[in-house]
Amino acid sequence: MNEQLLSFVEALREANVKVSQSEVVDALQSVSAIDVLDRDLFRCTLAATLIKDVLHRTLFDRLFDIFFPASPTTYYREIQDEERASEELELSEQRSRDIRRQLIDALLDDDQLALRSAIRRAVTAFAGMEKGRPVGGVYYTYRTLRQLDLEEVVRSFLYGLTQRQISEQDQSELNRKPEQAMKSIRMEVESEVLRRLVGDRGSSAVAKTLALHLPEDVDIVHASRDELLDLQRFMVPLAKKLATRLSRRHLSTRDATLDFRRTVREAMSYGGTPATLYFHKPKVSKPEVVLISDISGSVASFARFTMQLLYAMSNSFSKMRSFVFIDTIDEVTEYFGFGNDINDSLRDVTTKAKVVGLDGHSDYGNSFDLFEKRYLDAVTKRTTLIICGDARSNYHPGKEEILGRIRERSRHIYWLNPEPRSYWNSGDSIISSYSPYCDGVYECRTLRQLEEFISKGV
Amino acid sequence: MKFDSISHVEDLLKKQGYLPNKEIATVVYLAARLQKPVLVEGPAGTGKTELAKSVAHMLKMELIRLQCYEGLDESKAIYEWNYRKQLLRIQAVDVDVKQQWSVLSEDIFSEEYLLERPLLKALRTPSQSVLLVDEVDRLEVEAEALLLEVLSDFQVSIPELGTIASKQIPLVFLTSNATRDLSEALKRRCLYLYLDYPDIDREREIIESKVAGVTEALAHQISDYISKLRDMDLKKRPSVSESLDWAASLVEMGVVSLSRETTIATLNILLKYRSDIDLVKSSLQSGRMVLG
């Protein structure tokens, strides 16, 4: 048991969760203080002692399921029985229909146990799992779902629902049902496959093949659409953090000026000895931010990411203007106004913003030129300028002197580049000609890097 | 203070009118058992501070509260010398004795001239107390260090007096709205509890237990509607206390069942931003959002 716990910790660490030795000791102590047979309780206890960031919880839960599956012993006996039974039965059309029927009934009755047992049968019949193969199970899940004919199942389920008596209140719920059913079937199949893989090859091996990572380590440039959508949740706290960083007051007394009047007055109660020094409260600066983002094809998924950031930021900054460009620059501030949902904003940016005036390939020089001509009033001494892009200007002139002029007028310029540092300045990348005018150029292809920029760079 | 079991914690909290889920009860139990501080994180208005208060109440312990803010320092958090009194003491001595500075300095840096601030107080009260360090994320990173010695060793070092160890180990709750990351050093020393908005059922129970005269049907509607609101992209999502206010006002108005009109008319209790109210209003009017 302790050994399993330690390999669990090992897997967490491998996925980049920082777990210190003292936390492991806490976990072991806590576990000895509770009833470990209560799985939920066991899960809470480990989470409270090992995970100190709510964003790490999803990963924790997935690994927990791998390392501490529900009631394993009786469970594997059941599977074995089923597998023996399945050897006798050919995989006939009749059997598939049978399984489907069982699944639909379970859904209609909203019976979790029946659902699980139907899924178990389905995985046995359809997944075609081979022992000892070092795979993550995606393929098995896919095979099961395909042969199960998920859409057909959901259709029959809906039909069955409408046959039953439905009150008016439920009517509005009806629209959500198919999606819920699909989701729960998919999740059940996934966890069932996972459980069998663990039974076959052991927790640590499976955890390794799955190569789970924290949301902050997802590579934005190669992320799937779903992963990108998922990142949205983390953007808002990050944008807030950026806002607090930029408006941070300098409260250290060394920078403050002495409030002579108050110090002398308070000193009277100490018989004239100025025992306490009082300082003027520093003014809170309202951060002004201008974000300029390349949204050309070469950085498409990064552009989506910056748009997400922009969206989150526009809710945290009162004074913020945003611009996008490919070879021409356009202002998009209003598309991110209050009450606009992120998808509306994105649609508006792609359909309304005029970013192509020439050949439709990124042109940094021209875009900066137009920015200076049209929007220079957006930049004041209090402005922090953030430029997002890979600085690949397709061999167009970079016109870095313009950036120099903008720099003179602004407070800071930061550049976030989605390319790995090793690619910089190769080919048509001209990042080094811009970097002298920036207060910092950062590689930014994961949330972690973005966070580092926010907490250390700014 | 140790609890008999986790369900014991649950019962005690319930008696205080705080409805815990299993996770909350478990963490409180472990905190008492392992004598570890608890870091409670989550959005505003989910009952973080309330938890510490309820725990203090149910154990009949004194609640000592340290409200954090930017610029909080040692003299506000731990201790300060009572300069006034020291000065009076110095002026009061005889001119002859004035020579004996060593005697005097020993005297004015003694307990008598020490002003206790919350952290020191929590350690020195004779009976066990509950220490609430509220909104710890408002401290600057550097100021977090003030807490570390107290939290891990339950002691405070005062150069003139030496180390003051605690007479008993207080139950410590730190709350944070996660506006910034807390340092690893601090997190490592704490148990972690994330308090999210309650799910529909728990919220309904909370409303039923806190708002007198609310019918089950109305509480159900309210909690269902609030959870829909929290799924929307709002500037500030309604907190539990706001949904309680709303429920209380609805009961006051004699509402039996939520209608679109009453909801629109009372939205300002739930939502605090003009833009949020407009957004919800328009989605209600257009029928995109349906009252359960």
XYZ file of C-alpha atoms in Angstrom:
750
model
C 0.000 0.000 0.000
C 2.714 2.512 1.008
C 4.709 1.329 -1.923
C 1.850 1.992 -4.293
C 1.502 5.449 -2.761
C 5.162 6.153 -3.398
C 4.966 5.133 -7.030
C 1.890 7.316 -7.306
C 3.947 10.245 -6.026
C 6.655 9.304 -8.486
C 4.137 9.486 -11.343
C 2.925 12.886 -10.143
C 6.469 14.176 -10.115
C 7.064 12.791 -13.566
C 4.110 14.841 -14.771
C 5.807 17.959 -13.402
C 3.781 18.314 -10.210
C 6.091 19.451 -7.464
C 5.688 17.163 -4.484
C 8.161 17.703 -1.691
C 9.417 15.089 0.714
C 7.616 16.656 3.653
C 4.356 16.489 1.750
C 4.860 12.787 1.192
C 5.384 12.371 4.916
C 2.170 14.311 5.545
C 0.331 12.063 3.135
C 1.560 8.908 4.812
C 0.652 10.255 8.237
C -2.783 11.340 7.123
C -3.496 8.053 5.463
C -2.787 6.243 8.694
C -5.366 8.465 10.405
C -8.262 7.553 8.139
C -10.183 4.572 6.885
C -8.335 3.763 3.674
C -11.051 1.448 2.442
C -13.259 4.453 1.838
C -11.990 5.375 -1.597
C -13.462 8.877 -1.721
C -11.985 9.663 1.639
C -8.640 8.268 0.588
C -8.755 10.444 -2.523
C -9.600 13.599 -0.527
C -6.801 12.885 1.893
C -4.166 12.452 -0.768
C -5.385 15.498 -2.644
C -5.274 17.670 0.470
C -1.722 16.699 1.264
C -0.133 16.339 -2.183
C -1.890 18.802 -4.486
C -1.622 22.480 -3.649
C -3.019 23.950 -6.817
C -6.549 23.416 -8.018
C -5.405 23.372 -11.644
C -3.484 20.189 -10.932
C -6.531 18.379 -9.671
C -7.663 16.911 -13.013
C -4.311 15.274 -13.548
C -4.302 14.065 -9.964
C -7.690 12.424 -10.421
C -6.666 10.644 -13.598
C -3.521 9.275 -12.026
C -5.420 8.337 -8.886
C -7.779 6.210 -10.965
C -4.816 4.464 -12.516
C -3.030 3.782 -9.268
C -5.993 3.137 -7.003
C -8.767 1.635 -9.137
C -12.095 0.912 -7.499
C -12.331 -2.484 -5.752
C -9.816 -4.232 -7.981
C -9.910 -7.771 -6.634
C -13.555 -8.640 -7.110
C -13.495 -6.614 -10.246
C -10.910 -8.671 -12.087
C -12.656 -11.859 -11.157
C -15.758 -10.518 -12.840
C -13.846 -9.670 -15.976
C -12.264 -13.073 -16.094
C -15.654 -14.690 -15.870
C -16.881 -12.510 -18.657
C -13.912 -13.226 -20.830
C -14.379 -16.930 -20.364
C -17.977 -16.542 -21.347
C -17.068 -14.504 -24.386
C -14.738 -17.175 -25.701
C -17.700 -19.458 -25.925
C -19.838 -16.892 -27.633
C -18.942 -15.835 -31.123
C -19.018 -12.134 -31.729
C -22.295 -12.269 -33.494
C -24.579 -9.527 -34.660
C -27.042 -10.893 -32.134
C -24.588 -10.301 -29.293
C -23.775 -6.754 -30.369
C -27.459 -5.951 -30.499
C -27.855 -7.455 -27.074
C -25.142 -5.294 -25.579
C -26.555 -2.184 -27.209
C -29.994 -2.981 -25.818
C -28.572 -3.380 -22.313
C -26.771 -0.060 -22.623
C -29.868 1.795 -23.774
C -31.976 0.319 -20.991
C -29.362 1.339 -18.452
C -29.395 4.875 -19.824
C -33.176 5.028 -19.764
C -33.341 3.793 -16.185
C -30.460 6.067 -15.271
C -28.853 3.070 -13.606
C -25.106 3.549 -13.113
C -24.376 -0.018 -12.141
C -26.194 -1.474 -15.129
C -24.462 1.025 -17.379
C -21.095 0.007 -16.076
C -21.774 -3.658 -16.542
C -22.972 -3.052 -20.125
C -19.810 -1.108 -20.842
C -17.748 -3.914 -19.377
C -19.361 -6.366 -21.738
C -18.858 -3.994 -24.638
C -15.157 -3.577 -23.955
C -14.696 -7.317 -23.646
C -16.477 -7.893 -26.917
C -15.257 -5.016 -29.056
C -11.944 -3.622 -27.892
C -9.877 -6.629 -28.953
C -7.329 -5.956 -26.282
C -4.020 -7.748 -26.528
C -2.124 -8.507 -23.385
C 1.164 -6.736 -22.739
C 0.977 -4.246 -25.573
C 2.440 -0.925 -24.434
C -0.363 1.352 -25.600
C -2.302 4.118 -23.938
C -5.679 2.695 -24.783
C -6.897 5.378 -27.184
C -7.144 2.805 -29.941
C -9.107 0.357 -27.778
C -11.530 3.075 -26.788
C -11.966 4.080 -30.380
C -12.625 0.505 -31.487
C -15.166 -0.098 -28.768
C -17.025 3.093 -29.507
C -17.069 2.488 -33.230
C -18.418 -1.035 -32.983
C -20.893 0.068 -30.380
C -22.231 2.543 -32.936
C -22.572 5.353 -30.457
C -24.845 7.509 -32.569
C -27.292 4.688 -33.081
C -27.321 4.038 -29.338
C -28.023 7.679 -28.550
C -30.761 7.835 -31.162
C -32.532 4.822 -29.709
C -32.076 6.259 -26.259
C -33.750 9.499 -27.311
C -36.554 7.586 -28.947
C -37.034 5.567 -25.777
C -37.143 8.776 -23.748
C -39.871 10.326 -25.853
C -41.920 7.152 -25.483
C -41.921 7.577 -21.751
C -44.059 10.005 -19.872
C -42.305 13.341 -19.739
C -43.446 16.241 -17.663
C -43.187 19.707 -19.121
C -40.280 20.591 -16.936
C -38.205 17.786 -18.358
C -38.947 18.899 -21.869
C -36.307 21.581 -21.718
C -33.834 19.054 -20.352
C -34.398 16.803 -23.333
C -32.040 18.798 -25.520
C -29.166 18.210 -23.212
C -29.717 14.476 -22.806
C -28.000 13.103 -25.919
C -24.845 15.006 -25.239
C -24.794 13.889 -21.628
C -25.348 10.277 -22.646
C -22.541 10.364 -25.210
C -20.210 11.912 -22.715
C -20.933 9.417 -19.975
C -20.575 6.446 -22.325
C -17.287 7.740 -23.634
C -15.981 8.355 -20.142
C -17.053 4.965 -18.915
C -15.416 3.214 -21.859
C -12.230 5.179 -21.346
C -11.978 4.356 -17.683
C -12.884 0.732 -18.307
C -10.120 0.367 -20.890
C -7.738 2.110 -18.544
C -8.619 -0.195 -15.689
C -7.878 -3.220 -17.841
C -4.598 -1.810 -19.034
C -3.609 -1.262 -15.421
C -4.624 -4.796 -14.570
C -2.510 -6.015 -17.450
C 0.677 -4.014 -17.137
C 0.614 -2.281 -13.744
C -0.036 1.331 -12.799
C 3.384 2.849 -13.317
C 3.803 1.431 -16.808
C 0.400 2.696 -17.901
C 0.996 6.113 -16.370
C 4.208 6.309 -18.366
C 2.645 5.433 -21.702
C -0.133 7.905 -21.146
C 2.430 10.678 -20.623
C -0.116 12.904 -18.944
C 0.805 16.496 -18.533
C -0.448 19.478 -16.662
C -2.517 22.029 -18.530
C 0.289 24.555 -18.183
C 2.631 22.279 -20.093
C 0.428 21.793 -23.144
C 2.269 22.979 -26.218
C -0.005 25.641 -27.643
C 1.340 25.390 -31.132
C 0.528 21.701 -31.437
C -2.490 21.597 -29.178
C -5.787 20.224 -30.362
C -8.845 22.442 -30.498
C -10.243 20.805 -27.393
C -7.050 21.375 -25.486
C -7.067 25.008 -26.509
C -10.671 25.404 -25.410
C -9.727 23.814 -22.142
C -6.964 26.360 -21.609
C -9.540 29.134 -21.603
C -10.388 28.325 -17.994
C -6.868 29.158 -16.935
C -6.633 32.374 -18.871
C -8.784 34.483 -16.594
C -6.711 33.948 -13.451
C -3.557 34.550 -15.494
C -4.896 37.787 -16.921
C -5.849 38.920 -13.433
C -2.362 38.123 -12.294
C -0.920 40.170 -15.117
C -3.176 43.045 -14.143
C -1.996 42.944 -10.533
C 1.630 42.736 -11.655
C 1.363 45.724 -13.917
C -0.429 47.878 -11.380
C 1.693 46.832 -8.464
C 2.350 49.633 -6.104
C 5.855 50.152 -4.923
C 5.185 49.807 -1.284
C 8.677 49.235 -0.116
C 9.410 52.117 2.236
C 12.752 52.713 0.588
C 11.107 54.152 -2.503
C 8.480 56.166 -0.670
C 8.915 59.768 0.335
C 8.763 60.759 3.970
C 5.519 62.305 5.217
C 7.296 64.912 7.305
C 4.173 66.575 8.682
C 2.664 63.395 9.975
C 5.923 62.068 11.375
C 6.495 65.240 13.388
C 2.937 65.363 14.590
C 2.950 61.751 15.778
C 6.297 62.359 17.450
C 4.613 64.748 19.877
C 3.040 61.859 21.721
C 6.508 60.402 22.243
C 7.777 63.620 23.731
C 9.231 64.827 20.460
C 11.085 61.674 19.510
C 10.090 60.574 16.030
C 9.648 56.927 17.015
C 7.721 55.976 13.900
C 8.319 57.270 10.432
C 5.350 57.829 8.171
C 5.530 57.773 4.403
C 3.409 59.126 1.621
C 1.230 56.437 0.065
C 2.489 55.772 -3.424
C -0.010 56.365 -6.178
C -1.598 53.358 -7.766
C -0.910 53.407 -11.440
C -3.711 52.219 -13.659
C -2.074 49.922 -16.148
C -2.557 50.714 -19.801
C -1.951 47.865 -22.157
C -1.710 47.657 -25.911
C -1.634 44.178 -27.362
C -0.540 43.632 -30.952
C -0.936 40.163 -32.323
C 0.054 38.372 -35.518
C -2.874 36.214 -36.645
C -1.459 34.793 -39.837
C -1.661 31.114 -40.756
C 1.836 30.241 -39.579
C 0.872 31.032 -36.007
C -2.809 30.110 -36.273
C -3.170 28.128 -33.065
C -0.929 30.550 -31.249
C -3.138 33.340 -32.543
C -6.142 31.637 -31.030
C -4.251 31.414 -27.787
C -3.362 35.094 -27.827
C -6.971 35.915 -28.638
C -8.004 33.921 -25.589
C -5.478 35.822 -23.538
C -6.722 39.058 -25.017
C -10.274 38.146 -24.200
C -9.379 37.366 -20.610
C -7.308 40.518 -20.330
C -9.976 42.820 -21.693
C -12.072 41.949 -18.670
C -9.266 42.743 -16.242
C -7.905 45.954 -17.688
C -9.960 49.061 -17.900
C -7.587 50.694 -20.344
C -6.620 48.265 -22.989
C -6.507 48.417 -26.757
C -5.870 45.507 -29.007
C -4.728 45.191 -32.599
C -4.275 42.304 -34.993
C -2.344 42.092 -38.235
C -1.209 39.900 -41.065
C 0.165 42.367 -43.554
C -2.147 45.196 -42.489
C -3.074 46.176 -38.985
C -6.537 46.795 -37.610
C -7.957 47.625 -34.203
C -10.155 44.950 -32.617
C -10.721 46.419 -29.151
C -14.476 46.768 -29.554
C -14.977 43.097 -30.493
C -13.803 42.154 -27.039
C -16.204 44.463 -25.243
C -18.131 43.464 -22.159
C -20.796 40.868 -22.558
C -19.329 39.512 -25.756
C -18.727 35.840 -25.437
C -15.338 34.554 -26.576
C -16.720 32.865 -29.659
C -18.499 36.030 -30.754
C -15.261 37.915 -30.309
C -13.261 35.411 -32.322
C -15.827 35.397 -35.092
C -15.812 39.163 -35.256
C -12.037 39.254 -35.442
C -11.862 36.754 -38.283
C -14.710 38.219 -40.299
C -14.549 41.945 -39.636
C -10.938 42.875 -38.989
C -9.119 44.155 -42.080
C -5.772 42.486 -41.817
C -5.005 41.640 -45.417
C -4.207 44.497 -47.753
C -1.345 43.132 -49.797
C -0.473 39.490 -50.403
C -1.854 37.885 -47.236
C 1.549 36.879 -45.862
C 2.710 38.345 -42.568
C 4.459 41.642 -43.011
C 5.709 43.021 -39.733
C 7.320 46.099 -41.244
C 4.204 47.283 -43.007
C 2.040 46.552 -40.004
C 4.268 48.543 -37.648
C 4.352 51.329 -40.209
C 0.567 51.479 -40.316
C 0.356 51.250 -36.556
C 2.581 54.268 -36.213
C 0.562 56.224 -38.769
C -2.898 55.358 -37.492
C -2.818 54.403 -33.857
C 0.180 56.080 -32.260
C -2.189 57.941 -29.932
C -2.813 54.595 -28.194
C 0.737 54.694 -26.847
C 1.673 56.951 -23.940
C 4.373 56.945 -21.299
C 2.164 54.715 -19.159
C 1.561 52.118 -21.854
C 2.872 48.598 -21.773
C 3.028 47.164 -25.263
C 2.839 43.408 -25.757
C 3.590 42.027 -29.197
C 2.709 38.415 -30.001
C 4.157 36.793 -33.079
C 6.948 34.711 -34.556
C 8.665 37.652 -36.314
C 8.623 35.780 -39.616
C 8.107 38.626 -41.998
C 8.462 36.698 -45.279
C 11.614 38.649 -46.224
C 9.722 41.929 -46.188
C 11.697 44.817 -44.688
C 11.421 44.684 -40.894
C 11.422 48.470 -40.352
C 12.668 47.994 -36.807
C 13.411 51.716 -36.500
C 9.639 52.230 -36.165
C 9.559 49.958 -33.162
C 12.402 52.049 -31.784
C 10.289 55.176 -32.112
C 7.317 53.488 -30.477
C 9.624 52.366 -27.672
C 10.546 55.968 -26.940
C 6.928 56.834 -26.368
C 5.953 53.827 -24.269
C 6.732 52.462 -20.838
C 7.678 48.932 -21.820
C 7.623 46.700 -24.855
C 7.505 42.930 -24.442
C 7.565 40.371 -27.216
C 6.045 36.906 -26.894
C 7.292 34.471 -29.507
C 5.552 31.097 -29.948
C 8.549 29.489 -31.655
C 11.133 27.462 -29.783
C 14.154 29.618 -29.085
C 16.354 27.442 -31.273
C 14.354 28.397 -34.387
C 14.713 32.092 -33.812
C 16.550 34.015 -36.542
C 16.494 31.044 -38.872
C 14.995 31.567 -42.324
C 12.796 34.641 -42.464
C 12.642 35.124 -38.690
C 14.013 38.553 -37.820
C 13.377 38.559 -34.096
C 16.911 39.697 -33.306
C 16.481 42.932 -35.211
C 13.461 43.782 -33.057
C 14.792 42.579 -29.737
C 17.043 45.612 -29.048
C 13.891 47.709 -28.791
C 12.090 45.346 -26.444
C 12.425 45.188 -22.687
C 12.186 41.450 -23.036
C 11.620 38.792 -25.669
C 10.153 35.567 -24.379
C 9.490 32.164 -25.794
C 5.847 31.515 -25.086
C 4.383 28.206 -26.190
C 2.915 26.891 -22.954
C 0.863 28.383 -20.174
C 3.792 27.820 -17.878
C 5.962 30.060 -20.017
C 3.221 32.660 -20.145
C 2.974 32.505 -16.403
C 6.722 32.858 -16.039
C 6.599 35.917 -18.246
C 3.849 37.386 -16.096
C 5.467 36.685 -12.762
C 9.094 37.387 -13.628
C 9.282 39.196 -16.931
C 6.945 42.074 -16.252
C -8.439 19.061 20.245
C -9.008 15.922 18.288
C -12.224 14.795 16.739
C -13.537 11.277 17.100
C -14.089 10.833 13.407
C -14.780 12.648 10.200
C -18.516 12.306 10.618
C -18.104 13.898 14.039
C -16.648 16.965 12.320
C -19.521 16.903 9.859
C -22.123 16.837 12.618
C -20.506 19.631 14.575
C -20.244 21.843 11.519
C -23.848 21.154 10.584
C -24.945 22.214 14.037
C -23.267 25.548 13.363
C -25.316 25.933 10.225
C -22.299 25.257 8.005
C -23.042 22.447 5.584
C -19.780 20.718 4.797
C -19.120 18.296 1.983
C -16.952 15.303 2.611
C -13.813 17.028 1.466
C -14.239 19.915 3.882
C -14.880 17.630 6.829
C -11.913 15.453 5.937
C -9.490 18.341 5.721
C -10.665 19.865 9.005
C -10.318 16.474 10.662
C -6.807 15.987 9.286
C -5.772 19.500 10.258
C -6.684 18.867 13.879
C -5.147 15.454 13.801
C -1.825 16.376 12.197
C -1.706 19.873 13.700
C -1.210 21.407 10.297
C -2.480 24.694 8.938
C -5.112 24.588 6.200
C -4.840 26.707 3.090
C -8.354 27.342 1.812
C -8.528 28.607 -1.738
C -11.457 29.428 -3.996
C -13.551 32.165 -5.545
C -14.940 34.946 -3.368
C -18.069 34.168 -1.413
C -17.833 30.401 -1.172
C -17.549 30.308 2.602
C -13.803 30.247 3.206
C -13.810 32.672 6.085
C -17.092 31.277 7.307
C -15.483 27.850 7.667
C -12.851 29.134 10.084
C -15.479 31.001 12.053
C -17.712 27.957 12.287
C -14.860 25.765 13.417
C -13.988 28.256 16.154
C -17.619 28.408 17.213
C -18.199 24.698 17.311
C -15.098 24.087 19.383
C -15.873 27.104 21.568
C -12.441 28.487 20.874
C -11.400 32.059 20.477
C -11.080 33.188 16.861
C -8.000 35.291 16.262
C -8.029 36.987 12.906
C -5.221 38.477 10.900
C -6.506 40.372 7.910
C -3.786 40.566 5.268
C -3.182 43.520 3.006
C -0.383 44.883 0.908
C 2.208 46.391 3.189
C 1.386 44.326 6.254
C 4.536 44.033 8.334
C 5.921 42.457 11.458
C 4.695 45.195 13.733
C 1.130 44.603 12.610
C 1.251 40.830 12.289
C 3.425 39.566 15.118
C 4.485 42.050 17.777
C 5.577 45.596 18.451
C 7.306 47.316 21.325
C 5.185 49.790 23.199
C 7.337 52.854 22.516
C 5.175 55.205 24.514
C 5.389 53.162 27.634
C 9.103 52.593 27.161
C 9.638 56.318 26.825
C 7.674 57.062 29.953
C 9.694 54.465 31.806
C 12.954 56.035 30.713
C 11.811 59.486 31.697
C 10.530 58.276 35.044
C 13.844 56.949 36.356
C 16.071 58.775 38.713
C 19.029 60.673 37.300
C 21.436 58.540 39.336
C 20.052 55.304 38.110
C 20.199 56.610 34.573
C 23.787 55.499 34.471
C 22.767 51.907 34.729
C 21.592 51.591 31.209
C 21.913 47.843 31.153
C 19.407 47.428 33.939
C 17.027 49.795 32.324
C 17.261 48.295 28.857
C 16.599 44.865 30.238
C 13.569 46.289 31.897
C 12.044 48.107 28.964
C 12.484 45.150 26.651
C 10.489 42.826 28.824
C 7.070 41.321 28.401
C 5.453 44.264 30.043
C 6.316 46.488 27.096
C 5.403 44.016 24.393
C 2.329 44.587 22.270
C 0.848 41.369 21.010
C -0.376 41.196 17.437
C -2.565 38.356 16.090
C 0.131 35.782 15.313
C 1.832 36.126 18.677
C -1.491 36.237 20.428
C -2.594 32.976 18.855
C 0.516 31.304 20.219
C 0.326 32.781 23.693
C -3.308 32.377 24.637
C -3.457 29.708 27.323
C -6.245 27.704 25.723
C -6.192 26.528 22.137
C -7.485 29.025 19.595
C -8.381 29.216 15.925
C -6.126 31.496 13.921
C -7.577 32.878 10.715
C -5.118 34.454 8.302
C -7.497 36.038 5.846
C -6.699 36.773 2.177
C -3.097 35.747 2.423
C -2.675 36.305 -1.325
C -2.846 40.032 -0.716
C 0.532 39.937 1.004
C 3.626 40.532 -1.072
C 5.749 37.452 -1.608
C 8.409 38.785 0.758
C 5.915 39.280 3.559
C 4.853 35.652 3.404
C 8.058 34.885 5.245
C 6.478 36.432 8.340
C 4.132 33.480 8.485
C 6.540 30.650 7.898
C 8.066 30.344 11.341
C 4.698 30.536 12.997
C 3.108 27.994 10.707
C 5.724 25.298 10.792
C 7.232 25.539 14.259
C 4.511 27.442 16.071
C 7.012 29.824 17.555
C 8.130 33.406 17.160
C 11.618 34.820 17.541
C 11.940 38.226 19.135
C 15.555 39.391 19.170
C 15.345 41.067 22.603
C 13.457 38.247 24.264
C 14.489 35.103 22.467
C 12.169 32.505 21.052
C 8.639 32.341 22.253
C 7.172 28.899 21.802
C 3.472 28.317 21.755
C 1.613 27.197 24.838
C -0.745 25.209 22.649
C -0.951 24.617 18.920
C -3.704 26.678 17.336
C -5.837 25.495 14.459
C -4.784 27.662 11.549
C -6.806 28.574 8.476
C -5.334 30.636 5.680
C -7.678 31.854 2.983
C -6.768 32.953 -0.506
C -8.619 34.149 -3.579
C -5.703 32.994 -5.723
C -4.957 36.404 -7.204
C -1.360 35.295 -7.201
C 0.567 32.095 -6.623
C 1.645 31.605 -3.063
C 5.213 30.553 -2.473
C 6.112 26.873 -2.478
C 7.427 27.220 1.039
C 4.064 28.324 2.324
C 2.043 25.778 0.368
C 4.289 22.956 1.462
C 3.474 23.634 5.090
C -0.288 23.519 4.639
C -3.033 21.103 3.841
C -4.898 22.292 0.797
C -8.632 22.718 0.434
C -10.270 24.142 -2.654
C -13.724 25.539 -2.025
C -15.645 25.887 -5.231
C -19.205 27.070 -5.613
C -21.440 24.380 -4.129
C -23.235 22.041 -6.505
C -26.984 22.397 -6.971
C -27.979 20.040 -4.175
C -25.655 21.466 -1.591
C -26.627 24.990 -2.498
C -30.295 24.057 -2.111
C -29.595 22.632 1.326
C -27.718 25.766 2.304
C -30.595 27.954 1.182
C -33.125 25.814 3.004
C -31.165 25.861 6.224
C -30.302 29.557 6.185
C -33.390 31.230 4.764
C -36.452 30.935 6.946
C -39.739 30.376 5.175
C -38.365 29.233 1.843
C -40.295 26.371 0.249
C -38.476 23.363 -1.098
C -39.720 24.065 -4.596
C -38.478 27.643 -4.564
C -35.110 26.674 -3.109
C -34.821 24.133 -5.872
C -35.581 26.701 -8.549
C -33.187 29.213 -7.059
C -30.264 26.840 -6.796
C -30.880 25.535 -10.287
C -30.988 29.025 -11.716
C -27.892 30.163 -9.849
C -25.894 27.254 -11.179
C -26.899 28.239 -14.717
C -25.762 31.778 -14.010
C -22.408 30.581 -12.783
C -21.875 28.778 -16.063
C -22.213 32.044 -17.930
C -19.323 34.263 -18.800
C -19.868 36.868 -16.121
C -17.531 39.452 -14.732
C -18.488 38.444 -11.243
C -20.361 35.224 -10.620
C -22.966 35.227 -7.859
C -21.542 33.972 -4.582
C -23.317 31.854 -2.008
C -23.999 34.863 0.189
C -25.567 36.632 -2.766
C -27.807 33.710 -3.563
C -28.865 33.679 0.099
C -29.660 37.400 -0.078
C -31.651 36.778 -3.196
C -33.585 33.894 -1.680
C -34.349 35.957 1.419
C -35.636 38.869 -0.665
C -37.804 36.573 -2.767
C -39.343 35.100 0.375
C -39.842 38.610 1.716
C -41.661 39.560 -1.466
C -43.934 36.587 -1.093
C -42.714 34.883 -4.258
C -43.770 31.251 -4.455
C -42.396 30.375 -7.829
C -39.804 32.173 -9.920
C -41.092 33.934 -12.989
C -39.136 35.714 -15.643
C -40.430 39.094 -14.514
C -39.518 38.752 -10.848
C -36.130 37.407 -11.811
C -35.371 40.346 -14.047
C -36.642 42.772 -11.423
C -34.405 41.335 -8.712
C -31.256 40.625 -10.700
C -29.445 43.524 -9.074
C -29.303 41.542 -5.830
C -27.410 38.741 -7.528
C -25.189 40.587 -9.947
C -23.010 43.523 -9.159
C -22.012 44.740 -12.603
C -24.195 46.611 -15.059
C -22.797 44.595 -17.968
C -23.560 41.295 -16.232
C -27.124 42.340 -15.514
C -27.638 43.385 -19.129
C -26.205 40.132 -20.394
C -28.442 37.966 -18.219
C -31.465 40.118 -18.889
C -31.071 39.808 -22.612
C -30.596 36.060 -22.487
C -33.683 35.721 -20.305
C -35.778 37.891 -22.570
C -34.672 36.168 -25.720
C -35.541 32.814 -24.156
C -31.980 31.518 -24.534
C -32.007 30.916 -20.830
C -34.954 29.114 -19.292
C -35.955 29.139 -15.667
C -35.912 25.564 -14.401
